[in-house]
Amino acid sequence: MLKLEALSRRLSANHPKQERIKNDFRKIRTGFNGEQSIGKELKNLPKEYRVFHDLRLDHDGSRYFQMDFLIITRNYCIIIEVKNFAGTLYFDRTYPQLIRSKDGQEQAYLDPLIQVDVQKSRLNDWLTFHKFPSLPIETLIANANSNTIIRTTPGFTPIFKKITGKETLIQNQYP
């Protein structure tokens, strides 16, 4: 984020890459703000919950994987992928993708449920490789924007157990 901000200041206002740099900066800042918002909610967890933010681990000696939040307890782990989308989010189960509708436009994204499943698999591999005890790993998508409408393909409502907003993150997810 800081690099993009500095680059934007150094380029002339009419530079052909200026618009792309500003768009990339806005996306990163929005994600950062979402993670900060969720992080504030997680500070309310009891002390026996260990919360790691923006954790990056070596997957196999040459590739890394990153988790927005990893919560570790004595009995289980929870990976939280944070999104900060505005508008309406539609989790399409027919063709697994996330579709965001905002201001009359639709945009498709990689399904974050798939993203956290990959993180879960890599974390399992990492724990095994480093000879840590096996713990159940749960996954969760947390949307930081309170005004977002979330929908899914009819008949697939169980995914709402894997998706939450910041207001209900603590009260509904953790015993």
mmCIF file with all atom_site columns, C-alpha atoms in Angstrom, residues 16-173:
data_model
loop_
_atom_site.group_PDB
_atom_site.id
_atom_site.type_symbol
_atom_site.label_atom_id
_atom_site.label_alt_id
_atom_site.label_comp_id
_atom_site.label_asym_id
_atom_site.label_entity_id
_atom_site.label_seq_id
_atom_site.pdbx_PDB_ins_code
_atom_site.Cartn_x
_atom_site.Cartn_y
_atom_site.Cartn_z
_atom_site.occupancy
_atom_site.B_iso_or_equiv
_atom_site.pdbx_formal_charge
_atom_site.auth_seq_id
_atom_site.auth_comp_id
_atom_site.auth_asym_id
_atom_site.auth_atom_id
_atom_site.pdbx_PDB_model_num
ATOM 1   C CA . PRO A 1 16  ? -0.847  6.078   -18.359 1.00 0.00 ? 16  PRO A CA 1
ATOM 2   C CA . LYS A 1 17  ? -0.395  3.816   -15.297 1.00 0.00 ? 17  LYS A CA 1
ATOM 3   C CA . GLN A 1 18  ? -1.740  6.364   -12.785 1.00 0.00 ? 18  GLN A CA 1
ATOM 4   C CA . GLU A 1 19  ? -5.347  5.099   -12.868 1.00 0.00 ? 19  GLU A CA 1
ATOM 5   C CA . ARG A 1 20  ? -4.316  1.460   -12.405 1.00 0.00 ? 20  ARG A CA 1
ATOM 6   C CA . ILE A 1 21  ? -2.056  2.399   -9.481  1.00 0.00 ? 21  ILE A CA 1
ATOM 7   C CA . LYS A 1 22  ? -4.871  4.324   -7.804  1.00 0.00 ? 22  LYS A CA 1
ATOM 8   C CA . ASN A 1 23  ? -7.322  1.433   -8.321  1.00 0.00 ? 23  ASN A CA 1
ATOM 9   C CA . ASP A 1 24  ? -4.832  -1.086  -6.912  1.00 0.00 ? 24  ASP A CA 1
ATOM 10  C CA . PHE A 1 25  ? -4.218  1.218   -3.942  1.00 0.00 ? 25  PHE A CA 1
ATOM 11  C CA . ARG A 1 26  ? -7.960  1.505   -3.228  1.00 0.00 ? 26  ARG A CA 1
ATOM 12  C CA . LYS A 1 27  ? -8.395  -2.292  -3.330  1.00 0.00 ? 27  LYS A CA 1
ATOM 13  C CA . ILE A 1 28  ? -5.478  -2.907  -0.996  1.00 0.00 ? 28  ILE A CA 1
ATOM 14  C CA . ARG A 1 29  ? -6.569  -0.142  1.397   1.00 0.00 ? 29  ARG A CA 1
ATOM 15  C CA . THR A 1 30  ? -10.112 -1.545  1.488   1.00 0.00 ? 30  THR A CA 1
ATOM 16  C CA . GLY A 1 31  ? -8.781  -5.014  2.320   1.00 0.00 ? 31  GLY A CA 1
ATOM 17  C CA . PHE A 1 32  ? -6.460  -3.581  4.950   1.00 0.00 ? 32  PHE A CA 1
ATOM 18  C CA . ASN A 1 33  ? -9.296  -1.635  6.568   1.00 0.00 ? 33  ASN A CA 1
ATOM 19  C CA . GLY A 1 34  ? -11.443 -4.786  6.594   1.00 0.00 ? 34  GLY A CA 1
ATOM 20  C CA . GLU A 1 35  ? -8.723  -6.773  8.337   1.00 0.00 ? 35  GLU A CA 1
ATOM 21  C CA . GLN A 1 36  ? -8.263  -4.004  10.901  1.00 0.00 ? 36  GLN A CA 1
ATOM 22  C CA . SER A 1 37  ? -12.007 -4.003  11.585  1.00 0.00 ? 37  SER A CA 1
ATOM 23  C CA . ILE A 1 38  ? -12.134 -7.778  12.074  1.00 0.00 ? 38  ILE A CA 1
ATOM 24  C CA . GLY A 1 39  ? -8.972  -7.625  14.197  1.00 0.00 ? 39  GLY A CA 1
ATOM 25  C CA . LYS A 1 40  ? -10.709 -5.249  16.605  1.00 0.00 ? 40  LYS A CA 1
ATOM 26  C CA . GLU A 1 41  ? -13.540 -7.756  17.016  1.00 0.00 ? 41  GLU A CA 1
ATOM 27  C CA . LEU A 1 42  ? -11.107 -10.609 17.669  1.00 0.00 ? 42  LEU A CA 1
ATOM 28  C CA . LYS A 1 43  ? -9.503  -8.676  20.523  1.00 0.00 ? 43  LYS A CA 1
ATOM 29  C CA . ASN A 1 44  ? -12.654 -9.517  22.495  1.00 0.00 ? 44  ASN A CA 1
ATOM 30  C CA . LEU A 1 45  ? -11.846 -13.233 22.494  1.00 0.00 ? 45  LEU A CA 1
ATOM 31  C CA . PRO A 1 46  ? -10.873 -14.870 25.777  1.00 0.00 ? 46  PRO A CA 1
ATOM 32  C CA . LYS A 1 47  ? -7.141  -15.122 26.515  1.00 0.00 ? 47  LYS A CA 1
ATOM 33  C CA . GLU A 1 48  ? -7.008  -18.856 25.753  1.00 0.00 ? 48  GLU A CA 1
ATOM 34  C CA . TYR A 1 49  ? -7.497  -18.017 22.074  1.00 0.00 ? 49  TYR A CA 1
ATOM 35  C CA . ARG A 1 50  ? -4.225  -17.217 20.290  1.00 0.00 ? 50  ARG A CA 1
ATOM 36  C CA . VAL A 1 51  ? -4.841  -14.891 17.351  1.00 0.00 ? 51  VAL A CA 1
ATOM 37  C CA . PHE A 1 52  ? -2.306  -14.510 14.553  1.00 0.00 ? 52  PHE A CA 1
ATOM 38  C CA . HIS A 1 53  ? -2.879  -11.799 11.957  1.00 0.00 ? 53  HIS A CA 1
ATOM 39  C CA . ASP A 1 54  ? -1.522  -11.866 8.393   1.00 0.00 ? 54  ASP A CA 1
ATOM 40  C CA . LEU A 1 55  ? 0.352   -15.105 9.011   1.00 0.00 ? 55  LEU A CA 1
ATOM 41  C CA . ARG A 1 56  ? 2.636   -16.265 6.191   1.00 0.00 ? 56  ARG A CA 1
ATOM 42  C CA . LEU A 1 57  ? 4.063   -19.791 6.373   1.00 0.00 ? 57  LEU A CA 1
ATOM 43  C CA . ASP A 1 58  ? 6.480   -21.720 4.177   1.00 0.00 ? 58  ASP A CA 1
ATOM 44  C CA . HIS A 1 59  ? 4.460   -24.468 2.483   1.00 0.00 ? 59  HIS A CA 1
ATOM 45  C CA . ASP A 1 60  ? 7.204   -26.619 0.996   1.00 0.00 ? 60  ASP A CA 1
ATOM 46  C CA . GLY A 1 61  ? 10.499  -24.781 1.082   1.00 0.00 ? 61  GLY A CA 1
ATOM 47  C CA . SER A 1 62  ? 9.773   -22.622 -1.939  1.00 0.00 ? 62  SER A CA 1
ATOM 48  C CA . ARG A 1 63  ? 6.111   -21.620 -1.771  1.00 0.00 ? 63  ARG A CA 1
ATOM 49  C CA . TYR A 1 64  ? 4.332   -19.696 0.922   1.00 0.00 ? 64  TYR A CA 1
ATOM 50  C CA . PHE A 1 65  ? 0.716   -19.411 1.939   1.00 0.00 ? 65  PHE A CA 1
ATOM 51  C CA . GLN A 1 66  ? -0.924  -16.591 3.848   1.00 0.00 ? 66  GLN A CA 1
ATOM 52  C CA . MET A 1 67  ? -3.902  -16.457 6.191   1.00 0.00 ? 67  MET A CA 1
ATOM 53  C CA . ASP A 1 68  ? -5.626  -13.241 7.203   1.00 0.00 ? 68  ASP A CA 1
ATOM 54  C CA . PHE A 1 69  ? -6.228  -14.631 10.699  1.00 0.00 ? 69  PHE A CA 1
ATOM 55  C CA . LEU A 1 70  ? -5.407  -17.921 12.363  1.00 0.00 ? 70  LEU A CA 1
ATOM 56  C CA . ILE A 1 71  ? -6.911  -18.613 15.758  1.00 0.00 ? 71  ILE A CA 1
ATOM 57  C CA . ILE A 1 72  ? -5.434  -21.465 17.764  1.00 0.00 ? 72  ILE A CA 1
ATOM 58  C CA . THR A 1 73  ? -6.961  -23.044 20.851  1.00 0.00 ? 73  THR A CA 1
ATOM 59  C CA . ARG A 1 74  ? -6.074  -26.241 22.691  1.00 0.00 ? 74  ARG A CA 1
ATOM 60  C CA . ASN A 1 75  ? -8.803  -28.099 20.789  1.00 0.00 ? 75  ASN A CA 1
ATOM 61  C CA . TYR A 1 76  ? -8.956  -26.623 17.297  1.00 0.00 ? 76  TYR A CA 1
ATOM 62  C CA . CYS A 1 77  ? -7.776  -23.972 14.846  1.00 0.00 ? 77  CYS A CA 1
ATOM 63  C CA . ILE A 1 78  ? -9.849  -21.510 12.836  1.00 0.00 ? 78  ILE A CA 1
ATOM 64  C CA . ILE A 1 79  ? -8.712  -19.856 9.633   1.00 0.00 ? 79  ILE A CA 1
ATOM 65  C CA . ILE A 1 80  ? -10.530 -16.596 8.914   1.00 0.00 ? 80  ILE A CA 1
ATOM 66  C CA . GLU A 1 81  ? -10.435 -15.072 5.452   1.00 0.00 ? 81  GLU A CA 1
ATOM 67  C CA . VAL A 1 82  ? -11.496 -11.440 5.576   1.00 0.00 ? 82  VAL A CA 1
ATOM 68  C CA . LYS A 1 83  ? -13.408 -9.697  2.821   1.00 0.00 ? 83  LYS A CA 1
ATOM 69  C CA . ASN A 1 84  ? -14.536 -6.095  2.813   1.00 0.00 ? 84  ASN A CA 1
ATOM 70  C CA . PHE A 1 85  ? -16.998 -6.015  -0.063  1.00 0.00 ? 85  PHE A CA 1
ATOM 71  C CA . ALA A 1 86  ? -19.845 -3.569  -0.429  1.00 0.00 ? 86  ALA A CA 1
ATOM 72  C CA . GLY A 1 87  ? -23.021 -4.298  -2.369  1.00 0.00 ? 87  GLY A CA 1
ATOM 73  C CA . THR A 1 88  ? -24.559 -7.744  -2.793  1.00 0.00 ? 88  THR A CA 1
ATOM 74  C CA . LEU A 1 89  ? -22.469 -10.911 -2.668  1.00 0.00 ? 89  LEU A CA 1
ATOM 75  C CA . TYR A 1 90  ? -23.795 -14.007 -4.377  1.00 0.00 ? 90  TYR A CA 1
ATOM 76  C CA . PHE A 1 91  ? -22.044 -17.277 -3.565  1.00 0.00 ? 91  PHE A CA 1
ATOM 77  C CA . ASP A 1 92  ? -22.754 -19.293 -6.710  1.00 0.00 ? 92  ASP A CA 1
ATOM 78  C CA . ARG A 1 93  ? -22.647 -23.017 -5.881  1.00 0.00 ? 93  ARG A CA 1
ATOM 79  C CA . THR A 1 94  ? -23.386 -24.158 -9.443  1.00 0.00 ? 94  THR A CA 1
ATOM 80  C CA . TYR A 1 95  ? -20.135 -22.729 -10.734 1.00 0.00 ? 95  TYR A CA 1
ATOM 81  C CA . PRO A 1 96  ? -18.185 -22.033 -7.541  1.00 0.00 ? 96  PRO A CA 1
ATOM 82  C CA . GLN A 1 97  ? -17.483 -18.342 -7.642  1.00 0.00 ? 97  GLN A CA 1
ATOM 83  C CA . LEU A 1 98  ? -18.345 -15.179 -5.799  1.00 0.00 ? 98  LEU A CA 1
ATOM 84  C CA . ILE A 1 99  ? -20.267 -12.546 -7.733  1.00 0.00 ? 99  ILE A CA 1
ATOM 85  C CA . ARG A 1 100 ? -20.425 -9.025  -6.399  1.00 0.00 ? 100 ARG A CA 1
ATOM 86  C CA . SER A 1 101 ? -23.129 -6.661  -7.589  1.00 0.00 ? 101 SER A CA 1
ATOM 87  C CA . LYS A 1 102 ? -22.593 -2.998  -6.897  1.00 0.00 ? 102 LYS A CA 1
ATOM 88  C CA . ASP A 1 103 ? -23.831 0.146   -8.620  1.00 0.00 ? 103 ASP A CA 1
ATOM 89  C CA . GLY A 1 104 ? -25.467 -1.888  -11.384 1.00 0.00 ? 104 GLY A CA 1
ATOM 90  C CA . GLN A 1 105 ? -22.280 -3.805  -12.252 1.00 0.00 ? 105 GLN A CA 1
ATOM 91  C CA . GLU A 1 106 ? -21.331 -7.409  -11.579 1.00 0.00 ? 106 GLU A CA 1
ATOM 92  C CA . GLN A 1 107 ? -17.831 -8.707  -10.975 1.00 0.00 ? 107 GLN A CA 1
ATOM 93  C CA . ALA A 1 108 ? -16.716 -12.315 -10.464 1.00 0.00 ? 108 ALA A CA 1
ATOM 94  C CA . TYR A 1 109 ? -14.113 -13.332 -7.886  1.00 0.00 ? 109 TYR A CA 1
ATOM 95  C CA . LEU A 1 110 ? -12.475 -16.552 -6.821  1.00 0.00 ? 110 LEU A CA 1
ATOM 96  C CA . ASP A 1 111 ? -14.770 -18.180 -4.275  1.00 0.00 ? 111 ASP A CA 1
ATOM 97  C CA . PRO A 1 112 ? -13.272 -17.404 -0.845  1.00 0.00 ? 112 PRO A CA 1
ATOM 98  C CA . LEU A 1 113 ? -14.651 -20.729 0.419   1.00 0.00 ? 113 LEU A CA 1
ATOM 99  C CA . ILE A 1 114 ? -12.273 -22.456 -1.997  1.00 0.00 ? 114 ILE A CA 1
ATOM 100 C CA . GLN A 1 115 ? -9.492  -20.111 -0.909  1.00 0.00 ? 115 GLN A CA 1
ATOM 101 C CA . VAL A 1 116 ? -9.840  -21.072 2.787   1.00 0.00 ? 116 VAL A CA 1
ATOM 102 C CA . ASP A 1 117 ? -10.085 -24.782 1.897   1.00 0.00 ? 117 ASP A CA 1
ATOM 103 C CA . VAL A 1 118 ? -6.696  -24.476 0.164   1.00 0.00 ? 118 VAL A CA 1
ATOM 104 C CA . GLN A 1 119 ? -5.312  -22.660 3.209   1.00 0.00 ? 119 GLN A CA 1
ATOM 105 C CA . LYS A 1 120 ? -6.694  -25.410 5.444   1.00 0.00 ? 120 LYS A CA 1
ATOM 106 C CA . SER A 1 121 ? -4.996  -28.104 3.370   1.00 0.00 ? 121 SER A CA 1
ATOM 107 C CA . ARG A 1 122 ? -1.686  -26.250 3.419   1.00 0.00 ? 122 ARG A CA 1
ATOM 108 C CA . LEU A 1 123 ? -1.914  -25.613 7.157   1.00 0.00 ? 123 LEU A CA 1
ATOM 109 C CA . ASN A 1 124 ? -2.578  -29.318 7.724   1.00 0.00 ? 124 ASN A CA 1
ATOM 110 C CA . ASP A 1 125 ? 0.510   -30.161 5.640   1.00 0.00 ? 125 ASP A CA 1
ATOM 111 C CA . TRP A 1 126 ? 2.563   -27.567 7.538   1.00 0.00 ? 126 TRP A CA 1
ATOM 112 C CA . LEU A 1 127 ? 1.493   -28.894 10.940  1.00 0.00 ? 127 LEU A CA 1
ATOM 113 C CA . THR A 1 128 ? 2.269   -32.475 9.893   1.00 0.00 ? 128 THR A CA 1
ATOM 114 C CA . PHE A 1 129 ? 5.660   -31.541 8.435   1.00 0.00 ? 129 PHE A CA 1
ATOM 115 C CA . HIS A 1 130 ? 6.644   -29.718 11.641  1.00 0.00 ? 130 HIS A CA 1
ATOM 116 C CA . LYS A 1 131 ? 5.342   -32.596 13.787  1.00 0.00 ? 131 LYS A CA 1
ATOM 117 C CA . PHE A 1 132 ? 2.714   -30.552 15.597  1.00 0.00 ? 132 PHE A CA 1
ATOM 118 C CA . PRO A 1 133 ? -0.219  -32.419 17.106  1.00 0.00 ? 133 PRO A CA 1
ATOM 119 C CA . SER A 1 134 ? -3.140  -32.827 14.762  1.00 0.00 ? 134 SER A CA 1
ATOM 120 C CA . LEU A 1 135 ? -5.983  -30.397 15.495  1.00 0.00 ? 135 LEU A CA 1
ATOM 121 C CA . PRO A 1 136 ? -9.307  -29.969 13.737  1.00 0.00 ? 136 PRO A CA 1
ATOM 122 C CA . ILE A 1 137 ? -9.200  -26.920 11.479  1.00 0.00 ? 137 ILE A CA 1
ATOM 123 C CA . GLU A 1 138 ? -12.331 -24.879 10.828  1.00 0.00 ? 138 GLU A CA 1
ATOM 124 C CA . THR A 1 139 ? -12.654 -22.175 8.175   1.00 0.00 ? 139 THR A CA 1
ATOM 125 C CA . LEU A 1 140 ? -14.658 -18.987 8.103   1.00 0.00 ? 140 LEU A CA 1
ATOM 126 C CA . ILE A 1 141 ? -15.241 -16.045 5.778   1.00 0.00 ? 141 ILE A CA 1
ATOM 127 C CA . ALA A 1 142 ? -15.750 -12.758 7.637   1.00 0.00 ? 142 ALA A CA 1
ATOM 128 C CA . ASN A 1 143 ? -17.111 -9.793  5.722   1.00 0.00 ? 143 ASN A CA 1
ATOM 129 C CA . ALA A 1 144 ? -16.171 -6.517  7.390   1.00 0.00 ? 144 ALA A CA 1
ATOM 130 C CA . ASN A 1 145 ? -18.742 -4.350  5.619   1.00 0.00 ? 145 ASN A CA 1
ATOM 131 C CA . SER A 1 146 ? -21.938 -4.185  7.689   1.00 0.00 ? 146 SER A CA 1
ATOM 132 C CA . ASN A 1 147 ? -24.103 -3.097  4.752   1.00 0.00 ? 147 ASN A CA 1
ATOM 133 C CA . THR A 1 148 ? -23.379 -6.078  2.507   1.00 0.00 ? 148 THR A CA 1
ATOM 134 C CA . ILE A 1 149 ? -26.207 -8.372  1.421   1.00 0.00 ? 149 ILE A CA 1
ATOM 135 C CA . ILE A 1 150 ? -25.158 -12.019 1.156   1.00 0.00 ? 150 ILE A CA 1
ATOM 136 C CA . ARG A 1 151 ? -27.014 -14.561 -0.976  1.00 0.00 ? 151 ARG A CA 1
ATOM 137 C CA . THR A 1 152 ? -26.396 -18.045 -2.317  1.00 0.00 ? 152 THR A CA 1
ATOM 138 C CA . THR A 1 153 ? -27.787 -20.547 -4.787  1.00 0.00 ? 153 THR A CA 1
ATOM 139 C CA . PRO A 1 154 ? -31.162 -21.906 -3.529  1.00 0.00 ? 154 PRO A CA 1
ATOM 140 C CA . GLY A 1 155 ? -30.690 -25.060 -1.473  1.00 0.00 ? 155 GLY A CA 1
ATOM 141 C CA . PHE A 1 156 ? -27.148 -24.223 -0.399  1.00 0.00 ? 156 PHE A CA 1
ATOM 142 C CA . THR A 1 157 ? -27.941 -22.313 2.788   1.00 0.00 ? 157 THR A CA 1
ATOM 143 C CA . PRO A 1 158 ? -25.511 -24.435 4.895   1.00 0.00 ? 158 PRO A CA 1
ATOM 144 C CA . ILE A 1 159 ? -22.697 -22.220 3.580   1.00 0.00 ? 159 ILE A CA 1
ATOM 145 C CA . PHE A 1 160 ? -24.019 -19.482 5.862   1.00 0.00 ? 160 PHE A CA 1
ATOM 146 C CA . LYS A 1 161 ? -22.384 -21.419 8.714   1.00 0.00 ? 161 LYS A CA 1
ATOM 147 C CA . LYS A 1 162 ? -19.073 -20.562 7.011   1.00 0.00 ? 162 LYS A CA 1
ATOM 148 C CA . ILE A 1 163 ? -19.826 -16.877 6.333   1.00 0.00 ? 163 ILE A CA 1
ATOM 149 C CA . THR A 1 164 ? -20.354 -14.160 8.913   1.00 0.00 ? 164 THR A CA 1
ATOM 150 C CA . GLY A 1 165 ? -20.291 -10.424 9.362   1.00 0.00 ? 165 GLY A CA 1
ATOM 151 C CA . LYS A 1 166 ? -18.080 -8.635  11.857  1.00 0.00 ? 166 LYS A CA 1
ATOM 152 C CA . GLU A 1 167 ? -20.997 -7.972  14.225  1.00 0.00 ? 167 GLU A CA 1
ATOM 153 C CA . THR A 1 168 ? -21.727 -11.668 14.686  1.00 0.00 ? 168 THR A CA 1
ATOM 154 C CA . LEU A 1 169 ? -18.171 -12.956 14.381  1.00 0.00 ? 169 LEU A CA 1
ATOM 155 C CA . ILE A 1 170 ? -17.568 -13.490 18.089  1.00 0.00 ? 170 ILE A CA 1
ATOM 156 C CA . GLN A 1 171 ? -21.031 -14.248 19.443  1.00 0.00 ? 171 GLN A CA 1
ATOM 157 C CA . ASN A 1 172 ? -21.999 -16.903 16.878  1.00 0.00 ? 172 ASN A CA 1
ATOM 158 C CA . GLN A 1 173 ? -18.761 -18.635 16.068  1.00 0.00 ? 173 GLN A CA 1
#
